[in-house]
Each structure stands twice: as structure tokens, then as C-alpha cells.
CSV table of C-alpha atoms in Angstrom, one decimal:
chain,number,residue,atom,x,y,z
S,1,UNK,CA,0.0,0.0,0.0
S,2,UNK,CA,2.9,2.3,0.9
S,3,UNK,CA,4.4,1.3,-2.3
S,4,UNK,CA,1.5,2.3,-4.3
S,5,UNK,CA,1.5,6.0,-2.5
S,6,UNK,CA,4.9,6.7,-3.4
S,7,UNK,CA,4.7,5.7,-7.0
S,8,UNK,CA,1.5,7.3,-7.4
S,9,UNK,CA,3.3,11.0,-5.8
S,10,UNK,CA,6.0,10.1,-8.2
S,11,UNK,CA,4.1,9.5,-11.2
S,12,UNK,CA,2.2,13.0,-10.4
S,13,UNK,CA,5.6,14.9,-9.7
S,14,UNK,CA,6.9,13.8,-13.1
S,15,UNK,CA,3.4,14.7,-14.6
S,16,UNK,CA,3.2,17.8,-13.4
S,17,UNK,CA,7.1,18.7,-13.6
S,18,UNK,CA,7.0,18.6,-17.2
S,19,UNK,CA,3.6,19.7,-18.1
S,20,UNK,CA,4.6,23.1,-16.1
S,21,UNK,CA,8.0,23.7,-17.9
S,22,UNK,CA,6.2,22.9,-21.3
S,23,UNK,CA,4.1,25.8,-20.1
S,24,UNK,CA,7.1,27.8,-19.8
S,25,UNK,CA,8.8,26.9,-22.7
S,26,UNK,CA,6.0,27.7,-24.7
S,27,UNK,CA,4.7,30.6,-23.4
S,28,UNK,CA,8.2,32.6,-23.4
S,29,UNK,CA,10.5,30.0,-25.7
S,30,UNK,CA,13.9,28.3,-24.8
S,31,UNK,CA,15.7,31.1,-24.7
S,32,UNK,CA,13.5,33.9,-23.3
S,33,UNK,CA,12.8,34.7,-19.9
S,34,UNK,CA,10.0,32.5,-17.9
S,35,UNK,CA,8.3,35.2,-16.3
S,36,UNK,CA,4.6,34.6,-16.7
S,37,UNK,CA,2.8,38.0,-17.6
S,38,UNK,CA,-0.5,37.5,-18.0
S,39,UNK,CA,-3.4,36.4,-16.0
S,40,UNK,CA,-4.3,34.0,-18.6
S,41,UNK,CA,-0.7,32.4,-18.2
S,42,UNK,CA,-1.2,32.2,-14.6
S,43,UNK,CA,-4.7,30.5,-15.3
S,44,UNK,CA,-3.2,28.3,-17.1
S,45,UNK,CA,-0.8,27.5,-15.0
S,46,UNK,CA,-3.3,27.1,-12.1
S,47,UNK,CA,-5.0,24.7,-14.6
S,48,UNK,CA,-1.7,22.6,-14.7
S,49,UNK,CA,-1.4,22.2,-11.2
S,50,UNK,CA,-4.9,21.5,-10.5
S,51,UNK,CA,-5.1,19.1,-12.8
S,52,UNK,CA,-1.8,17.6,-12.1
S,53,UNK,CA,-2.3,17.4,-8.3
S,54,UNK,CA,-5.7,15.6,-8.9
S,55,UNK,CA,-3.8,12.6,-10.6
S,56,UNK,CA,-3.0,11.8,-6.6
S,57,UNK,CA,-6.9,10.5,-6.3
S,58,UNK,CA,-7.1,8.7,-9.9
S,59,UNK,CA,-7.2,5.4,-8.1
S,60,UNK,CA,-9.6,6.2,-5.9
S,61,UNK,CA,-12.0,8.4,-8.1
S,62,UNK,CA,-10.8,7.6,-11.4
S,63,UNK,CA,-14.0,9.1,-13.0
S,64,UNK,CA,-14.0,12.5,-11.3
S,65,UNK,CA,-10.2,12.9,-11.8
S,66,UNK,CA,-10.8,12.4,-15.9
S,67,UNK,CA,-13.4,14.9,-16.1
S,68,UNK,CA,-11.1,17.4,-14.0
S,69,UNK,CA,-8.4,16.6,-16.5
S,70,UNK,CA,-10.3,16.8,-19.5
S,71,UNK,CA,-11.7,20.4,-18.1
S,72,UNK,CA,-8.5,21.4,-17.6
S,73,UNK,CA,-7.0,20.7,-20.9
S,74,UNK,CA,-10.8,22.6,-22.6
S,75,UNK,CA,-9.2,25.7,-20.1
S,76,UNK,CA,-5.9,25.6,-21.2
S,77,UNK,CA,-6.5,25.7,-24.6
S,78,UNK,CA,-9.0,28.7,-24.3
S,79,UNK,CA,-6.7,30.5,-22.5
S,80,UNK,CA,-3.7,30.2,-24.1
S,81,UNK,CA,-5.5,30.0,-27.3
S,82,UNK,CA,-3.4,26.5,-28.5
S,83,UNK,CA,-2.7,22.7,-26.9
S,84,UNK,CA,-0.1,22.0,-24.4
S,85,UNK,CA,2.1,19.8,-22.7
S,86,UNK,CA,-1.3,19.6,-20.3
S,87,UNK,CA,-2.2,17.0,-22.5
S,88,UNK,CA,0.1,14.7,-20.7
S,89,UNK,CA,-2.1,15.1,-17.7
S,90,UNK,CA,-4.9,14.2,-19.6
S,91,UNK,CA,-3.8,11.4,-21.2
S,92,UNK,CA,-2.6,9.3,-17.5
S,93,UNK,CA,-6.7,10.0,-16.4
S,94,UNK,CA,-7.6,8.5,-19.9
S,95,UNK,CA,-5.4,5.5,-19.0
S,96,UNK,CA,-6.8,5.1,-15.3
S,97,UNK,CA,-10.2,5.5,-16.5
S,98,UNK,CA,-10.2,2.6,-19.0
S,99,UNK,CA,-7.9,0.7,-16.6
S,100,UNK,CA,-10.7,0.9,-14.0
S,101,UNK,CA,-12.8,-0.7,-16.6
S,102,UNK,CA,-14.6,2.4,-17.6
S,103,UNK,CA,-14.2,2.2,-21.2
S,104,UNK,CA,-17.8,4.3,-22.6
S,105,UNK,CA,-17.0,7.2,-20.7
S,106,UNK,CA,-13.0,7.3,-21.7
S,107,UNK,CA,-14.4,7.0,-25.3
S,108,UNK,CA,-16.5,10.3,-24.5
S,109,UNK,CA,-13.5,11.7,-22.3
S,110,UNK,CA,-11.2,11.0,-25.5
S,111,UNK,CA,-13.4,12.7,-28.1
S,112,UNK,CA,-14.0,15.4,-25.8
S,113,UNK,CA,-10.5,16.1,-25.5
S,114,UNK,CA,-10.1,16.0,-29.1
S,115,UNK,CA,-12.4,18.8,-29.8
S,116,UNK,CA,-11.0,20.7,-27.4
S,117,UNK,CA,-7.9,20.3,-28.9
S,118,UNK,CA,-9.2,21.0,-32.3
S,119,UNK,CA,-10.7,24.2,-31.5
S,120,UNK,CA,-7.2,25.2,-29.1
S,121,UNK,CA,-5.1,24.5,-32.4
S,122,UNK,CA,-7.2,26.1,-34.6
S,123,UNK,CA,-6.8,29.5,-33.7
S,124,UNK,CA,-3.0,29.8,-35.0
S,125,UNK,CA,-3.0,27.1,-38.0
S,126,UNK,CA,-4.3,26.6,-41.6
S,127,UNK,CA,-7.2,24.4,-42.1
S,128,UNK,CA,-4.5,21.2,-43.0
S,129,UNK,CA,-2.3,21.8,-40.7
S,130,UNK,CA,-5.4,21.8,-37.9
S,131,UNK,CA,-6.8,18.7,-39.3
S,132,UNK,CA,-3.8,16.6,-39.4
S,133,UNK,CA,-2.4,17.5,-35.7
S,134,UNK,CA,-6.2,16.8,-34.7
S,135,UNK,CA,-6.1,13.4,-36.3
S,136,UNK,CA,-2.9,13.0,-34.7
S,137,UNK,CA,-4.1,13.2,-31.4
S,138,UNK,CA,-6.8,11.3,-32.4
S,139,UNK,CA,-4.8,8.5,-32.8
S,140,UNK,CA,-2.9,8.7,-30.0
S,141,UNK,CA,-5.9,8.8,-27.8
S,142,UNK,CA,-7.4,5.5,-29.6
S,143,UNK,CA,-4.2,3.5,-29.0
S,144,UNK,CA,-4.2,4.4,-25.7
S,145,UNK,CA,-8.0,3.1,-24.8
S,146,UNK,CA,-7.4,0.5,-27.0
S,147,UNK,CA,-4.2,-0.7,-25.5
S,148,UNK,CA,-5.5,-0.2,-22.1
S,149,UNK,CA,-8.5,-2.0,-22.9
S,150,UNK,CA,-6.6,-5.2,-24.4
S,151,UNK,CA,-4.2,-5.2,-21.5
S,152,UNK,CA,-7.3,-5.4,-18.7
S,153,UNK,CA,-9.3,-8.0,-20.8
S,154,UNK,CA,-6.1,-10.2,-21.1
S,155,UNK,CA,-5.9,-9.3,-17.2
S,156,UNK,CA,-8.9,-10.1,-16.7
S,157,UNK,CA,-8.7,-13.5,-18.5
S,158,UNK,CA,-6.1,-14.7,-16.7
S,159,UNK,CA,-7.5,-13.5,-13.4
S,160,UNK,CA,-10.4,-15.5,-14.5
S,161,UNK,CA,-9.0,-18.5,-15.3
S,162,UNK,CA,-6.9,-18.5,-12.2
S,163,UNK,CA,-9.8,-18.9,-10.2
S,164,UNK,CA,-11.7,-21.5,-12.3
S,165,UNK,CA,-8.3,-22.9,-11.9
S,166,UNK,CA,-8.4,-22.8,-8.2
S,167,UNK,CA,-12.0,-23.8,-8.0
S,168,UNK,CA,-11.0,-27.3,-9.7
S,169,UNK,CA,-8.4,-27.4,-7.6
S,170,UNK,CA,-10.5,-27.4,-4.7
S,171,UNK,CA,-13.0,-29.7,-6.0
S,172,UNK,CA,-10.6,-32.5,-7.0
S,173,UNK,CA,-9.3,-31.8,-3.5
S,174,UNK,CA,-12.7,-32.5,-1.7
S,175,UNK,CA,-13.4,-35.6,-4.2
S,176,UNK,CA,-9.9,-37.2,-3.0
S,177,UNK,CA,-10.5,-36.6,0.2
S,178,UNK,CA,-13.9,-37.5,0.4
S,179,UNK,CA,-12.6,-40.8,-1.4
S,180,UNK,CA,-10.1,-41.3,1.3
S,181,UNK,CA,-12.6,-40.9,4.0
S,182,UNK,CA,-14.5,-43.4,2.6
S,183,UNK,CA,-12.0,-45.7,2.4
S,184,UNK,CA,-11.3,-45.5,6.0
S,185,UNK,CA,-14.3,-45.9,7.1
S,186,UNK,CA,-14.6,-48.9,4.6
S,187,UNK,CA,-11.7,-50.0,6.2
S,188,UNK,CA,-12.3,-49.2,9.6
S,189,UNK,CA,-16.1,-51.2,9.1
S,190,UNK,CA,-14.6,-54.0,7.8
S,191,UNK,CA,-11.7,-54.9,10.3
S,192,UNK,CA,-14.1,-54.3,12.9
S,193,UNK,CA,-16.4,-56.7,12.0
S,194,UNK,CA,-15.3,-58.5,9.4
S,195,UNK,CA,-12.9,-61.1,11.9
S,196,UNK,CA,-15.5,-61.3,14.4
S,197,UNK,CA,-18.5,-62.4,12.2
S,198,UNK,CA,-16.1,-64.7,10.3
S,199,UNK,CA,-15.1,-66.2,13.4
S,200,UNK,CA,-19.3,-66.7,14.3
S,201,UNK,CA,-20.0,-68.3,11.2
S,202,UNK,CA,-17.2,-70.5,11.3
S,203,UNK,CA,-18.4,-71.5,14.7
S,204,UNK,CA,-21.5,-71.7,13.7
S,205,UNK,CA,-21.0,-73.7,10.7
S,206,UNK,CA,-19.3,-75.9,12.8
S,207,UNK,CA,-21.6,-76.6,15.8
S,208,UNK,CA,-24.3,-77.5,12.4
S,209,UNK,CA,-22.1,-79.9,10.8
S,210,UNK,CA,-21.1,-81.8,13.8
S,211,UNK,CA,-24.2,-81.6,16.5
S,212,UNK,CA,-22.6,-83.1,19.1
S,213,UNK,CA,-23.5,-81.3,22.7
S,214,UNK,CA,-19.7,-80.9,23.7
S,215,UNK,CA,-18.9,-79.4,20.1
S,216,UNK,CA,-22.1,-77.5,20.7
S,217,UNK,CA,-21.7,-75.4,24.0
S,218,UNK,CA,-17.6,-74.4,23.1
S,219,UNK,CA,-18.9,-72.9,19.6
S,220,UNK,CA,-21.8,-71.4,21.5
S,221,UNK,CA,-19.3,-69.8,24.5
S,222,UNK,CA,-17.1,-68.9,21.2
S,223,UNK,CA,-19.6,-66.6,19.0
S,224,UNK,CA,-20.9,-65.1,22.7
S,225,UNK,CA,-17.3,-63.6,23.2
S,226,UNK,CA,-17.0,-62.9,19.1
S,227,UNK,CA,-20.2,-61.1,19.2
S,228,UNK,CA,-19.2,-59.6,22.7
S,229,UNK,CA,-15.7,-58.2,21.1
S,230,UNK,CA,-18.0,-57.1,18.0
S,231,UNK,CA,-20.4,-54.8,19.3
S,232,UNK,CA,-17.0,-53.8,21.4
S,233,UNK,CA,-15.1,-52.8,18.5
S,234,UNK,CA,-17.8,-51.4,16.7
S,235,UNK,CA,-19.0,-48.9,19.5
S,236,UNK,CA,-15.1,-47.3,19.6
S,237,UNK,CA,-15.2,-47.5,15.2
S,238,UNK,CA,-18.4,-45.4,15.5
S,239,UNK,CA,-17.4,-43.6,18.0
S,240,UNK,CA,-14.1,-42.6,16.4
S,241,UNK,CA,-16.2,-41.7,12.7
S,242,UNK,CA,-18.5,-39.7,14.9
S,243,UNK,CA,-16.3,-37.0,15.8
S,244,UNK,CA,-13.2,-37.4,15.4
S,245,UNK,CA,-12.0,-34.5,17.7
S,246,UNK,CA,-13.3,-36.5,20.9
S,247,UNK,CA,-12.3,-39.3,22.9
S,248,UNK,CA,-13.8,-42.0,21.4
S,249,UNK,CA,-15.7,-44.6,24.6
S,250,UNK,CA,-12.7,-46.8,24.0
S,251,UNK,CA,-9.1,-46.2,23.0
S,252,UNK,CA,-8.3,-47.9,19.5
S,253,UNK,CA,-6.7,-51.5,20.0
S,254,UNK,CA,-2.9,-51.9,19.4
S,255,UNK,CA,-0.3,-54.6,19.4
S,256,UNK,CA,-0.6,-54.8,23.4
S,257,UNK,CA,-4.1,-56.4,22.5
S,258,UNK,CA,-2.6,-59.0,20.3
S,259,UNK,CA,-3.1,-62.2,22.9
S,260,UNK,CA,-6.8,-61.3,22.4
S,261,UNK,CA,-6.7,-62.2,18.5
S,262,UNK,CA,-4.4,-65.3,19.7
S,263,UNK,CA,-7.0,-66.7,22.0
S,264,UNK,CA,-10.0,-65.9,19.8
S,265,UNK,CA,-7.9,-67.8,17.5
S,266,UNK,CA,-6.8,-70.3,19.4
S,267,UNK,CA,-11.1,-70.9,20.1
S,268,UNK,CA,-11.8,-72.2,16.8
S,269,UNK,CA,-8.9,-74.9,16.7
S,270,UNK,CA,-5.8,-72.6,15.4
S,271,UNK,CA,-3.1,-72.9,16.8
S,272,UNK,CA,-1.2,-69.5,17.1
S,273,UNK,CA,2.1,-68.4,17.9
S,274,UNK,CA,4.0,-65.5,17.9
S,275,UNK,CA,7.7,-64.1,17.9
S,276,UNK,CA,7.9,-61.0,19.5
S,277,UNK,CA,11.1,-58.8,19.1
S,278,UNK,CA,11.4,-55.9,21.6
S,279,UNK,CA,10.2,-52.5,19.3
S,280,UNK,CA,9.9,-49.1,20.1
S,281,UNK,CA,7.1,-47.6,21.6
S,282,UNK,CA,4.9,-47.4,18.2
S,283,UNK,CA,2.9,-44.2,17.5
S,284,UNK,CA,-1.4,-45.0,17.9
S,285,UNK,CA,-1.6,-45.0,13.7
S,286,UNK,CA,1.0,-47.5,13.1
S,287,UNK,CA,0.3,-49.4,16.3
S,288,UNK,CA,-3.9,-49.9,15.0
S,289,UNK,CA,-2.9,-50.4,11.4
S,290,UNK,CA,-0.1,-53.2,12.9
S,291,UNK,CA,-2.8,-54.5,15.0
S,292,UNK,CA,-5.7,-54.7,12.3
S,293,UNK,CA,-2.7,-56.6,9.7
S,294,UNK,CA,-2.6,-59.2,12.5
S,295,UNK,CA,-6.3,-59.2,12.7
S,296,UNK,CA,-7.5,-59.6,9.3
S,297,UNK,CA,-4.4,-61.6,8.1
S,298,UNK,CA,-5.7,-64.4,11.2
S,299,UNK,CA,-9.5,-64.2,9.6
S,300,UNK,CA,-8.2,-65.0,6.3
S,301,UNK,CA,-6.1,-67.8,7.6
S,302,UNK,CA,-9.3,-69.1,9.7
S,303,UNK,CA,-11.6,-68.6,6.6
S,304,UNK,CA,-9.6,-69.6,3.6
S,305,UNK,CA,-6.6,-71.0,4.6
S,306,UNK,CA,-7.2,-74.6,6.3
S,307,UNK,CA,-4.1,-74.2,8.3
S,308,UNK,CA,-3.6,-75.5,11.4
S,309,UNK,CA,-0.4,-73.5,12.6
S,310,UNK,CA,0.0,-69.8,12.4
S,311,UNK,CA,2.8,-68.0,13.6
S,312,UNK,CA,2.7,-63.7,14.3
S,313,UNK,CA,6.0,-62.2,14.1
S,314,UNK,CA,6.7,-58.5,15.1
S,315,UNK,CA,10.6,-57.3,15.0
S,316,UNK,CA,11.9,-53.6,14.2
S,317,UNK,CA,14.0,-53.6,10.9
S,318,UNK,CA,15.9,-49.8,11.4
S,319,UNK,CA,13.1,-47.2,11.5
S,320,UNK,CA,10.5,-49.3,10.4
S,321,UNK,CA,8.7,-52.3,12.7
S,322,UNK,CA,8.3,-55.3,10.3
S,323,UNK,CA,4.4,-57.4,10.8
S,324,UNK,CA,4.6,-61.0,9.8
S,325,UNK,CA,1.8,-63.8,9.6
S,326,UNK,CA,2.4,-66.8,8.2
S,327,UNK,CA,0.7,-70.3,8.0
S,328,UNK,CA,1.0,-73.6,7.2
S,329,UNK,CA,-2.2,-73.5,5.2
S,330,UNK,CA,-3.1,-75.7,1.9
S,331,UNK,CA,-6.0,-73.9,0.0
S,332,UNK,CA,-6.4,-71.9,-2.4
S,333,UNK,CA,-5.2,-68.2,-2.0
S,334,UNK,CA,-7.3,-67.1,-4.7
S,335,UNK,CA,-7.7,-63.4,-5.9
S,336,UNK,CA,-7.1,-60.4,-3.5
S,337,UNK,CA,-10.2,-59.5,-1.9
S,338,UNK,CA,-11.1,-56.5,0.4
S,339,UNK,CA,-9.5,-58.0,3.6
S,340,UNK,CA,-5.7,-58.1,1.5
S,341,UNK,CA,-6.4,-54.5,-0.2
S,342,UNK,CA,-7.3,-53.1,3.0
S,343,UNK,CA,-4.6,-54.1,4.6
S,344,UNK,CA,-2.0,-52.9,1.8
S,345,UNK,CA,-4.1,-49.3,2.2
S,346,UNK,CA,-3.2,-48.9,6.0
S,347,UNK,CA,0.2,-49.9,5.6
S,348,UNK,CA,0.7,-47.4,1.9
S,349,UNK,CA,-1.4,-44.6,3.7
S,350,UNK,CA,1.8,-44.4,6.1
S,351,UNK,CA,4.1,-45.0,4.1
S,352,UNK,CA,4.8,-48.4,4.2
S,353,UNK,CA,4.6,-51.4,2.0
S,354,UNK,CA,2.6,-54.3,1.9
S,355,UNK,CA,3.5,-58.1,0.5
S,356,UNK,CA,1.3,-61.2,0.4
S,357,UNK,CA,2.3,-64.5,-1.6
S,358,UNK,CA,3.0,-67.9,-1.1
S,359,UNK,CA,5.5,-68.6,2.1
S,360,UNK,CA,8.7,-70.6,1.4
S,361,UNK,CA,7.8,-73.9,3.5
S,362,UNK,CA,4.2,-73.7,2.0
S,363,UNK,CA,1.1,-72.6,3.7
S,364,UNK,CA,0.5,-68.2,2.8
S,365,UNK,CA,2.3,-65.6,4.8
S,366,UNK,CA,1.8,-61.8,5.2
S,367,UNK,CA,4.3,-59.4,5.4
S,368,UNK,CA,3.9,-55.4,6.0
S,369,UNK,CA,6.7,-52.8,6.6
S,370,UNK,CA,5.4,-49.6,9.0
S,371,UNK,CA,7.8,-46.7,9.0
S,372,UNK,CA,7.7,-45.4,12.8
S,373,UNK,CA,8.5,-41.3,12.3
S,374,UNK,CA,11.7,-40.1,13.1
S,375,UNK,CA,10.8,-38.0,16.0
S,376,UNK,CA,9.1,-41.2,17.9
S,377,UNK,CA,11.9,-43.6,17.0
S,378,UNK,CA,14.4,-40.9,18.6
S,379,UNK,CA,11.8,-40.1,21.7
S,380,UNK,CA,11.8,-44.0,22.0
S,381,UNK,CA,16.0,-44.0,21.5
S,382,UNK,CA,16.5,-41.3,23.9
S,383,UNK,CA,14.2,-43.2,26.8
S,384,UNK,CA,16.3,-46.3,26.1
């Protein structure tokens, strides 16, 4: 804004400095003395420095400043019977004016000026001489508005198009977002449930093939704790998707939960082991995406896998904790599903890696890589 002042006072000083020694010169010549004589010189001069000093407001009242000008220039020439260096004056309001966005009333600014300046330079020229320093100006003043003019419509344009611009940018921002969120809660939804009610229709599917009263009760004591630990889990996912900026009832599970997938495991006759390597203290994201790995990589293995042995392994690996399930399983792995693309989205949305494939002794194994950030891991080092 400062700025803008002083280029605005310099602009006018410039102006003004040589419309008033144009005044001079022309009134008394090069090489006479300056002295201004008569009172229509000192109008005129008065007309000059009016008009000059009103340049200061052109911003602000661009329209009032270009009629001011234009009168000035109409009183200069009446006075001093021919055009001046006043013109100059003029012709910065013309520019402001069509700059503001003005453009009809510069046009009927410009061809006043013109007749003003026709009648001024008539008074001490021939007819051709008149006409062609009239058409001069003419010109001049049309290259100016029309100048002006293409500048701010290419201005304009671009100002436009930035915005549309912008605009897209913030709509293909809210769709990917949007698409993440759903994705999370996709996510969220299906490791929640999805072990849980795999875990009661395996049970259930068992207790129905083999009715036998023993068989019966443990399945029955098994899908009361699944369905216990799924109305558990789903109260803290809602809770967490409700408003994310409060406690949810429960905090979210983590790798110190893990003997609970190991036992609900262990229920339905897998047997479940784990090799647990001393980590650092994980963040809560990469500690409930490590956790939900373990979780849906044990469903699959329960559903899909026929195993009878599956072993959990957790170890650091440098900055990153390294998440291993593998089992001694026979069927078939089939294509990936939503359990397997779910779990390659939590590890990739942190920056980690996900790989699934056959294991080398057989059976299917799952392996994800979860950076831990650098200012945990050296929180964790310097606690050590």
C-alpha cells in the first residue's frame, strides 16, 4: 500500500514537472525569460497544477479525476489560445479511466478532449495543418484506450482463469479426500467386523455340521465372546467416525491387544504363535494399522486358509517395525479381496509397503513394513 502511494506521488511529480516547464517553454521559448505576464498564463498555470495534483486521487475516483483533466485541458487551450504539454495530464486520467474498466466514458472523455484540442489549435493554423495535428491526437488517444483496454481483458482472463483454476483445484481436492474418508471408514467397518462375524459363522458352521453337545456349548461360549468383542469394537469405530475431535468410549486397539486375536484364534482350533522382538514404543496410527494386519491376516487364515499352525511375528528392521503372519495352510489363495487390499491401504497410507504370496515352507504368509516417524523412534532412542 505504501508502495502504491509513493509511485503514485512520483508519477504525479513527473506529470506535473513537465507539463509546467512545457508551459514555460512555450509561453516565453527556450531562450526567453519564464516570467509569466499575463493572467491568462497564470490560469493556465493554475490549470496545470490543479489538474496535475488531482492525478494523486485517480485510483480512488478515477472518473471525477478524468473529467477534471479533460476540463482542464478545454481551459488551457481557451486560455492560451493552443494545446499543451497539459495533454500529458490528460492522457494518464484516460489511462486510469479505461484501466478501472470504464471504457464508454474514456471514449467520451477521448473525443472530448479532441475537440478541445481542435478548437485550441485552430486558432493559429491553416485548415490542414489543424486537421492533421487533430487526427494525430486522435490516434494517439485511440491507441491508448485501446491498448489499455486489451491489456485489462487479457488481465482479466487470466484472473479468471486462475480462479476457475483454483475452484477445480478445490473440487478435485474435496473428491480425493472425500474418497479417502470413505475408504477409512470402509476399512475401519470391515476390520471391525469382518474377523468377528467370520469367526461366528465359522463356529456356527461348525456346531451345524457336527451336532454333538460338547462341540455345541464351546462354539456357543465362542460366538458369545465374538459377538461380545464385535459390538465392542464397533462402539469405539463409531465412535471414532463420529467426531473425530473427541475421545472415542474406548481407546483404538494396538499390538498390546494381540493375545486377544491369539486366544479368539486359538477358540476355533488354530493354533497360534507368535515371535515378539522388543520395538519401540509405536505411534497410535502405526500401532492400530499393525494390530488390524494381524487381525485380518488371522481371519483369512481361519476362513480360507485350512491351516492348522500360524505363527505372528513382530521385529523392528531400522526405522520401520516389520508385521509377519504366516501359516502352514493348503488352500487356495485365490484373488485379493477387500481384507488383503485393506490391509495394503493402511500400511501405503503411512508409508509403508505391503507383501502377500505364497510362504517358502508352504502354507500363505503376510508381510507389512510400517515406518515409525523419526521423531518417535528418537523419543523412544533417547528413553532407552
Amino acid at each position: 500500500m505504501r508502495h502504491g502511494r509513493v509511485a503514485n506521488m512520483g508519477l504525479m511529480l513527473a506529470v506535473g514537472s513537465v507539463a509546467v516547464l512545457g508551459l514555460l517553454v512555450q509561453t516565453r521559448g527556450p531562450y526567453n525569460e519564464v516570467d509569466l505576464d499575463t493572467a491568462a498564463e497564470w490560469a493556465a498555470l493554475l490549470a496545470v497544477l490543479v489538474s496535475t495534483g488531482a492525478l494523486y486521487f485517480r485510483r480512488r475516483y478515477p472518473v471525477a479525476v478524468g473529467v477534471v483533466a479533460l476540463a482542464a485541458v478545454a481551459a488551457y487551450g481557451l486560455l492560451l489560445d493552443r494545446p499543451g504539454p497539459i495533454m500529458l495530464v490528460f492522457v494518464v486520467a484516460l489511462y486510469t479511466v479505461v484501466d478501472e474498466g470504464h471504457l464508454a466514458l474514456a471514449i467520451g472523455l477521448g473525443i472530448g478532449s479532441v475537440i478541445a484540442f481542435a478548437v485550441a489549435d485552430s486558432a493559429n493554423r491553416t485548415a490542414e495543418s489543424v486537421n492533421g495535428a487533430t487526427l494525430l491526437h486522435a490516434g494517439w488517444l485511440v491507441a491508448v484506450i485501446v491498448g489499455v483496454t486489451r491489456n485489462r481483458r487479457a488481465y482479466l482472463a487470466e484472473a479468471q482463469a486462475r480462479v476457475l483454476a483454483a475452484e477445480q483445484s478445490k473440487e478435485e481436492e474435496a473428491r480425493r479426500r472425500a474418497t479417502e474418508e470413505r475408504l477409512r471408514i470402509a476399512r475401519e467397518l470391515h476390520d471391525a467386523l469382518g474377523h468377528h462375524l467370520s469367526l461366528i459363522n465359522v463356529q456356527a458352521s461348525a456346531a451345524l455340521h457336527r451336532p454333538d453337545a460338547a462341540r455345541s456349548e464351546q462354539a456357543l461360549t465362542v460366538i458369545k465372546q465374538a459377538s461380545k468383542e464385535t459390538l465392542r469394537e464397533l462402539r469405539t469405530t463409531i465412535g471414532i467416525l463420529r467426531d473425530q475431535n473427541e475421545a472415542p468410549p474406548e481407546p483404538a486397539p494396538g499390538l498390546n491387544r494381540l493375545y486377544e486375536l491369539v486366544t479368539t484364534a486359538g477358540r476355533s482350533g488354530l493354533e497360534v504363535r507368535t515371535e515378539l522382538a522388543e520395538t519401540r514404543p509405536l505411534p497410535p496410527d502405526v500401532d492400530l494399522a499393525a494390530y488390524r494386519i494381524v487381525q485380518e491376516a488371522l481371519t483369512n487364515v481361519s476362513r480360507h486358509a485350512e491351516a492348522t499352525v500360524a505363527v505372528i511375528r513382530v521385529r523392528p528392521d531400522r526405522d520401520d517395525v516389520v508385521v509377519e503372519v504366516e501359516d502352514d495352510g493348503t488352500g487356495d489363495a485365490g484373488p485379493p479381496g477387500n481384507g488383503i487390499r485393506g490391509m495394503g491401504e493402511r500400511a501405503r497410507s503411512l508409508g509403508g509397503s505391503l507383501t502377500t504370496g505364497p510362504g517358502p515352507d508352504g502354507g500363505f504368509r503376510v508381510v507389512a513394513r510400517l515406518p515409525v516417524p523419526a521423531p518417535v523412534a528418537a523419543a523412544a532412542g533417547d528413553a532407552r
